[in-house]
Amino acid sequence: MDDENGRLFETEKGKGRKIHRVFATTVLVSIIWIWIYRATQQPPLAAVSGGRRWRWSWMGMFMAEVWFGVYWMLTQSVRWNPTYRRTFKQRLSLRYENQLPWVDIFVCTADPKIEPPMMVVSTVLSVMAYDYPPEKLAVYLSDDGGSELTFYALTQAAIFSKQWLPYCRNYKVEPRSPVAYFRSASHPSNTKHSHDYVIVKKLFEEMKNRIENVTKNGRVPDELHVEHEGFTEWDSFTSSRDHGAIVQILLDDNDDAEGHSLPKLVYLAREKRPDHFHNLKAGAMNALIRVSSKISNGPIILNVDCDMYSNSSDTVRDALCFFMDEEKGHDIAFVQYPQCFENVTKNEVYGGSMRVLREVDFHGLDGSGGPLYVGTGCFHRRDILLGKSFDNESRIKWKMENDHKETPKITIEEIKNLASCTFEIDTEWGKEMGLKYGCPVEDVITGLSIHCRGWKSVFYNPKREAFLGVAATTLDQTLVQHKRWSEGDLLILISKYSPAWYGLGKVNPGLIMGYLIYCLWSPSSVPTLYYSIVPSLCLLKGVPLFPSVTSGWFLPFAYIIVSITAFDCLEFLRSGGTTRGWWNDRRIWLYKRTSSYLFALLDTILGSDLSFVISSKVMDSEVQERFEKEMMEFGGSSPLSTTVATLSMLNLVCFLGFVMKWVLMDTVTRGVCYETMAIHVVLCGALVALNVPLYLALFVRKDKGKIPDSVTVKSVILALFISTVFYFL
Ligand SMILES: *[C@@H]1O[C@H](CO)[C@@H](O)[C@H](O)[C@H]1NC(C)=O
Ligand SMILES: *[C@@H]1O[C@H](CO)[C@@H](O)[C@H](O)[C@H]1NC(C)=O
Ligand SMILES: CC(=O)N[C@H]1CO[C@H](CO)[C@@H](O)[C@@H]1O
């Protein structure tokens, strides 16, 4: 039987840590061995014609290997001490059912075109339907698009929630996003349930039609304006970049169809003016923090993106098990859930599920003080988000929080003032209070500064995914997304909140190393690019950069190639992936590193802003079909995919060139070549093998998702040019 007095959560260390540490040591020895090789075995300057160039290529290899070695050490920080968590919701309700704290849920949306209102309200409904006392929930939708379409959708969701919430409660349905539920649910067999199912489904379809009709027309017809007084707010509306604050409390002390309470539901579009920078999502979050403090003031805040619906109604209770644990809960600032995605195919052509990040990295970070705050699926303590520093007395007095619940009545005008452009001028908002400004990945620096103030965070990865979002479904989307992330992470490294110095001495060194893994994503593009170009060119030319098979120096190279590949594959399989998925993941890894990260680095160094347009997450049927067949979708011609195509062509040219030379060689030269060029062949051959789907898209495929001819021509010419110049120079 469950021990009623036990802890509310349990922490377990990962198994096999010792074995991993032994393995890591052998890899470390090989890395150092390789460094020694590079330092001592340089090619003599006068060895061949072009000895000087050979020397330079060699030095480049050395530097790349130093980088890889150091980077590899950083990645060990998240494999050293993996930590897993378990919660006991039963004990939570036994002890605290009547003292559960208020929870404020923030959903952020920004653009009704990219984020269709139907998707947004489906997310809103899923979080309204949590298995939690509804009178203690308040859901806030921040609409940075200031769109009356989104507002209309929310008014409809408020009406539908009166049927939807009782339905969820009575039949314990999962997931509680109506779109996801009706997409997958089968017709129930129980008569009563079946009866209700038909009614609710009909209401849902009607709501969906109304919302989609309005969305399609791009405006809310005047006759619908009378349905809610809130629409008068749009009378003085100029554009999404120039309008006053709009606050509408759609549900407040309302009851559902069965007489139970409904959560509060609030719509907020903060004031926007062209001459005030709005600080993107961080600005929206800070406005929400202030506005909610006057309406519900819950001590716990959950923040989700509008495309991440709740897939599990237990999530709030799970998170509270951490905050409310009597012994260990007092220093936990936030509980981060993993980002999971529903639109990934079995073998993840775009590496979209980010498995290893979720199943390995974040558990490792948890072991050294806490995962990063990734901006969605995260529960925060309000007082800590407002800037509170750690002290041992900082346990929330849950009971008191509940007693003082009666927030003084304040007018809507006063609330609007909190969401105005000028409110934050000369305040600590964006600096010491709330989410930090001045960085595109505001969530990560906010999380870091919380860690630096002495708090811990927790990563909770339940079996049933807590939040489900939509992953990128074309190559360009994937690459653009990673460019944005890696650029933001690099900006953190060079900002005043850099983990390297801001965090030094304040947080666990393991955690600093963990942060650095992501901050160094984009600089690592340079050595990767070098390693995927120069050895291939040298293969074509016949200049060895690696030791020959018969030499002792060959051993560390062979060991690293074999063991790291095997380890990587195993880790992927253990995280629940397939072998094909791993192979695809390696390809995307290469593409990300040689294009997204490279462009992010260039942008940062040159101070330019090569932002590429991202298409919306809505697919047409042909694209959908190719997606399901796991064919890569190229279609567009962005600089990102051109880089990727050129690089793959370059490797193909070098490999084929080498094969031709090999065919023409006599047996003796072949023997020598086999000994000296073996690693080159393996490396270049692996790159060519990885790129097979891309060659198909360049030359064979005929569908619309193939690489456009202009890109094919460009990449072939560039690849031939580079290899010819290198060969004859
Ligand atoms: C979501 O929740 C359902 C149960 O409602 C579960 O079967 C499923 O595995 C979860 N995850 C995904 C990705 O659907
Ligand atoms: C859709 O909107 C148009 C224009 O506002 C209206 O005439 C039509 O009746 C609507 N259709 C449905 C199915 O609601
Ligand atoms: C937005 C999107 O791409 N949704 C798709 C996710 O995957 C399911 C099942 O494959 C599709 O039905 C959705 O259209």
PDB file of N, CA and C in Angstrom, residues 107-145:
ATOM      1  N   VAL A 107      -1.583  31.500 -21.862  1.00  0.00           N
ATOM      2  CA  VAL A 107      -1.422  30.982 -23.221  1.00  0.00           C
ATOM      3  C   VAL A 107      -1.074  32.181 -24.098  1.00  0.00           C
ATOM      4  N   CYS A 108      -0.007  32.055 -24.876  1.00  0.00           N
ATOM      5  CA  CYS A 108       0.410  33.192 -25.702  1.00  0.00           C
ATOM      6  C   CYS A 108       0.212  32.893 -27.170  1.00  0.00           C
ATOM      7  N   THR A 109      -0.397  33.834 -27.877  1.00  0.00           N
ATOM      8  CA  THR A 109      -0.491  33.714 -29.328  1.00  0.00           C
ATOM      9  C   THR A 109      -0.109  35.048 -29.936  1.00  0.00           C
ATOM     10  N   ALA A 110       0.267  35.055 -31.202  1.00  0.00           N
ATOM     11  CA  ALA A 110       0.794  36.292 -31.765  1.00  0.00           C
ATOM     12  C   ALA A 110       0.224  36.647 -33.130  1.00  0.00           C
ATOM     13  N   ASP A 111      -0.288  35.668 -33.853  1.00  0.00           N
ATOM     14  CA  ASP A 111      -0.670  35.973 -35.224  1.00  0.00           C
ATOM     15  C   ASP A 111      -1.734  34.980 -35.682  1.00  0.00           C
ATOM     16  N   PRO A 112      -2.959  35.479 -35.956  1.00  0.00           N
ATOM     17  CA  PRO A 112      -4.041  34.538 -36.285  1.00  0.00           C
ATOM     18  C   PRO A 112      -3.807  33.807 -37.606  1.00  0.00           C
ATOM     19  N   LYS A 113      -2.870  34.297 -38.430  1.00  0.00           N
ATOM     20  CA  LYS A 113      -2.626  33.592 -39.702  1.00  0.00           C
ATOM     21  C   LYS A 113      -1.746  32.372 -39.464  1.00  0.00           C
ATOM     22  N   ILE A 114      -0.698  32.538 -38.679  1.00  0.00           N
ATOM     23  CA  ILE A 114       0.216  31.417 -38.437  1.00  0.00           C
ATOM     24  C   ILE A 114      -0.370  30.480 -37.388  1.00  0.00           C
ATOM     25  N   GLU A 115      -1.080  31.058 -36.434  1.00  0.00           N
ATOM     26  CA  GLU A 115      -1.659  30.252 -35.367  1.00  0.00           C
ATOM     27  C   GLU A 115      -3.180  30.368 -35.441  1.00  0.00           C
ATOM     28  N   PRO A 116      -3.819  29.491 -36.196  1.00  0.00           N
ATOM     29  CA  PRO A 116      -5.253  29.633 -36.435  1.00  0.00           C
ATOM     30  C   PRO A 116      -6.038  29.660 -35.130  1.00  0.00           C
ATOM     31  N   PRO A 117      -7.048  30.549 -35.010  1.00  0.00           N
ATOM     32  CA  PRO A 117      -7.809  30.679 -33.762  1.00  0.00           C
ATOM     33  C   PRO A 117      -8.371  29.346 -33.262  1.00  0.00           C
ATOM     34  N   MET A 118      -8.721  28.468 -34.182  1.00  0.00           N
ATOM     35  CA  MET A 118      -9.277  27.193 -33.725  1.00  0.00           C
ATOM     36  C   MET A 118      -8.243  26.399 -32.929  1.00  0.00           C
ATOM     37  N   MET A 119      -6.993  26.435 -33.393  1.00  0.00           N
ATOM     38  CA  MET A 119      -5.933  25.750 -32.664  1.00  0.00           C
ATOM     39  C   MET A 119      -5.742  26.397 -31.286  1.00  0.00           C
ATOM     40  N   VAL A 120      -5.779  27.733 -31.268  1.00  0.00           N
ATOM     41  CA  VAL A 120      -5.555  28.452 -30.018  1.00  0.00           C
ATOM     42  C   VAL A 120      -6.627  28.095 -28.987  1.00  0.00           C
ATOM     43  N   VAL A 121      -7.899  28.113 -29.414  1.00  0.00           N
ATOM     44  CA  VAL A 121      -8.935  27.864 -28.404  1.00  0.00           C
ATOM     45  C   VAL A 121      -8.967  26.390 -28.009  1.00  0.00           C
ATOM     46  N   SER A 122      -8.503  25.535 -28.888  1.00  0.00           N
ATOM     47  CA  SER A 122      -8.444  24.133 -28.512  1.00  0.00           C
ATOM     48  C   SER A 122      -7.434  23.952 -27.375  1.00  0.00           C
ATOM     49  N   THR A 123      -6.319  24.655 -27.488  1.00  0.00           N
ATOM     50  CA  THR A 123      -5.342  24.629 -26.404  1.00  0.00           C
ATOM     51  C   THR A 123      -5.954  25.215 -25.129  1.00  0.00           C
ATOM     52  N   VAL A 124      -6.653  26.336 -25.276  1.00  0.00           N
ATOM     53  CA  VAL A 124      -7.267  26.970 -24.112  1.00  0.00           C
ATOM     54  C   VAL A 124      -8.247  26.011 -23.442  1.00  0.00           C
ATOM     55  N   LEU A 125      -9.083  25.345 -24.238  1.00  0.00           N
ATOM     56  CA  LEU A 125     -10.055  24.423 -23.652  1.00  0.00           C
ATOM     57  C   LEU A 125      -9.351  23.258 -22.968  1.00  0.00           C
ATOM     58  N   SER A 126      -8.234  22.804 -23.547  1.00  0.00           N
ATOM     59  CA  SER A 126      -7.541  21.665 -22.935  1.00  0.00           C
ATOM     60  C   SER A 126      -6.983  22.024 -21.567  1.00  0.00           C
ATOM     61  N   VAL A 127      -6.536  23.263 -21.389  1.00  0.00           N
ATOM     62  CA  VAL A 127      -5.994  23.608 -20.074  1.00  0.00           C
ATOM     63  C   VAL A 127      -7.101  24.029 -19.092  1.00  0.00           C
ATOM     64  N   MET A 128      -8.243  24.469 -19.637  1.00  0.00           N
ATOM     65  CA  MET A 128      -9.366  24.761 -18.730  1.00  0.00           C
ATOM     66  C   MET A 128      -9.882  23.472 -18.095  1.00  0.00           C
ATOM     67  N   ALA A 129      -9.707  22.360 -18.815  1.00  0.00           N
ATOM     68  CA  ALA A 129     -10.306  21.099 -18.396  1.00  0.00           C
ATOM     69  C   ALA A 129      -9.379  20.252 -17.526  1.00  0.00           C
ATOM     70  N   TYR A 130      -8.343  20.852 -16.977  1.00  0.00           N
ATOM     71  CA  TYR A 130      -7.467  20.088 -16.087  1.00  0.00           C
ATOM     72  C   TYR A 130      -8.254  19.472 -14.940  1.00  0.00           C
ATOM     73  N   ASP A 131      -7.778  18.337 -14.467  1.00  0.00           N
ATOM     74  CA  ASP A 131      -8.379  17.714 -13.309  1.00  0.00           C
ATOM     75  C   ASP A 131      -7.900  18.478 -12.068  1.00  0.00           C
ATOM     76  N   TYR A 132      -8.591  19.549 -11.769  1.00  0.00           N
ATOM     77  CA  TYR A 132      -8.166  20.467 -10.710  1.00  0.00           C
ATOM     78  C   TYR A 132      -9.399  21.281 -10.335  1.00  0.00           C
ATOM     79  N   PRO A 133      -9.551  21.693  -9.067  1.00  0.00           N
ATOM     80  CA  PRO A 133     -10.750  22.477  -8.723  1.00  0.00           C
ATOM     81  C   PRO A 133     -10.883  23.680  -9.652  1.00  0.00           C
ATOM     82  N   PRO A 134     -11.920  23.741 -10.466  1.00  0.00           N
ATOM     83  CA  PRO A 134     -11.987  24.787 -11.492  1.00  0.00           C
ATOM     84  C   PRO A 134     -12.041  26.188 -10.908  1.00  0.00           C
ATOM     85  N   GLU A 135     -12.588  26.315  -9.679  1.00  0.00           N
ATOM     86  CA  GLU A 135     -12.665  27.673  -9.117  1.00  0.00           C
ATOM     87  C   GLU A 135     -11.276  28.191  -8.769  1.00  0.00           C
ATOM     88  N   LYS A 136     -10.266  27.297  -8.825  1.00  0.00           N
ATOM     89  CA  LYS A 136      -8.903  27.746  -8.538  1.00  0.00           C
ATOM     90  C   LYS A 136      -8.053  27.870  -9.787  1.00  0.00           C
ATOM     91  N   LEU A 137      -8.685  27.781 -10.922  1.00  0.00           N
ATOM     92  CA  LEU A 137      -7.942  27.933 -12.171  1.00  0.00           C
ATOM     93  C   LEU A 137      -8.336  29.246 -12.840  1.00  0.00           C
ATOM     94  N   ALA A 138      -7.361  29.895 -13.461  1.00  0.00           N
ATOM     95  CA  ALA A 138      -7.673  31.067 -14.280  1.00  0.00           C
ATOM     96  C   ALA A 138      -6.835  30.973 -15.533  1.00  0.00           C
ATOM     97  N   VAL A 139      -7.483  31.071 -16.678  1.00  0.00           N
ATOM     98  CA  VAL A 139      -6.775  30.946 -17.947  1.00  0.00           C
ATOM     99  C   VAL A 139      -6.737  32.302 -18.634  1.00  0.00           C
ATOM    100  N   TYR A 140      -5.545  32.730 -19.011  1.00  0.00           N
ATOM    101  CA  TYR A 140      -5.363  34.024 -19.670  1.00  0.00           C
ATOM    102  C   TYR A 140      -4.832  33.787 -21.065  1.00  0.00           C
ATOM    103  N   LEU A 141      -5.480  34.402 -22.036  1.00  0.00           N
ATOM    104  CA  LEU A 141      -4.963  34.326 -23.396  1.00  0.00           C
ATOM    105  C   LEU A 141      -4.379  35.675 -23.761  1.00  0.00           C
ATOM    106  N   SER A 142      -3.082  35.685 -24.034  1.00  0.00           N
ATOM    107  CA  SER A 142      -2.460  36.926 -24.490  1.00  0.00           C
ATOM    108  C   SER A 142      -2.404  36.893 -26.005  1.00  0.00           C
ATOM    109  N   ASP A 143      -3.038  37.874 -26.634  1.00  0.00           N
ATOM    110  CA  ASP A 143      -3.090  37.894 -28.085  1.00  0.00           C
ATOM    111  C   ASP A 143      -2.292  39.076 -28.594  1.00  0.00           C
ATOM    112  N   ASP A 144      -1.056  38.826 -28.987  1.00  0.00           N
ATOM    113  CA  ASP A 144      -0.225  39.916 -29.495  1.00  0.00           C
ATOM    114  C   ASP A 144      -0.625  40.332 -30.901  1.00  0.00           C
ATOM    115  N   GLY A 145      -1.478  39.528 -31.532  1.00  0.00           N
ATOM    116  CA  GLY A 145      -1.998  39.950 -32.831  1.00  0.00           C
ATOM    117  C   GLY A 145      -3.157  40.922 -32.654  1.00  0.00           C
TER     118      GLY A 145
END
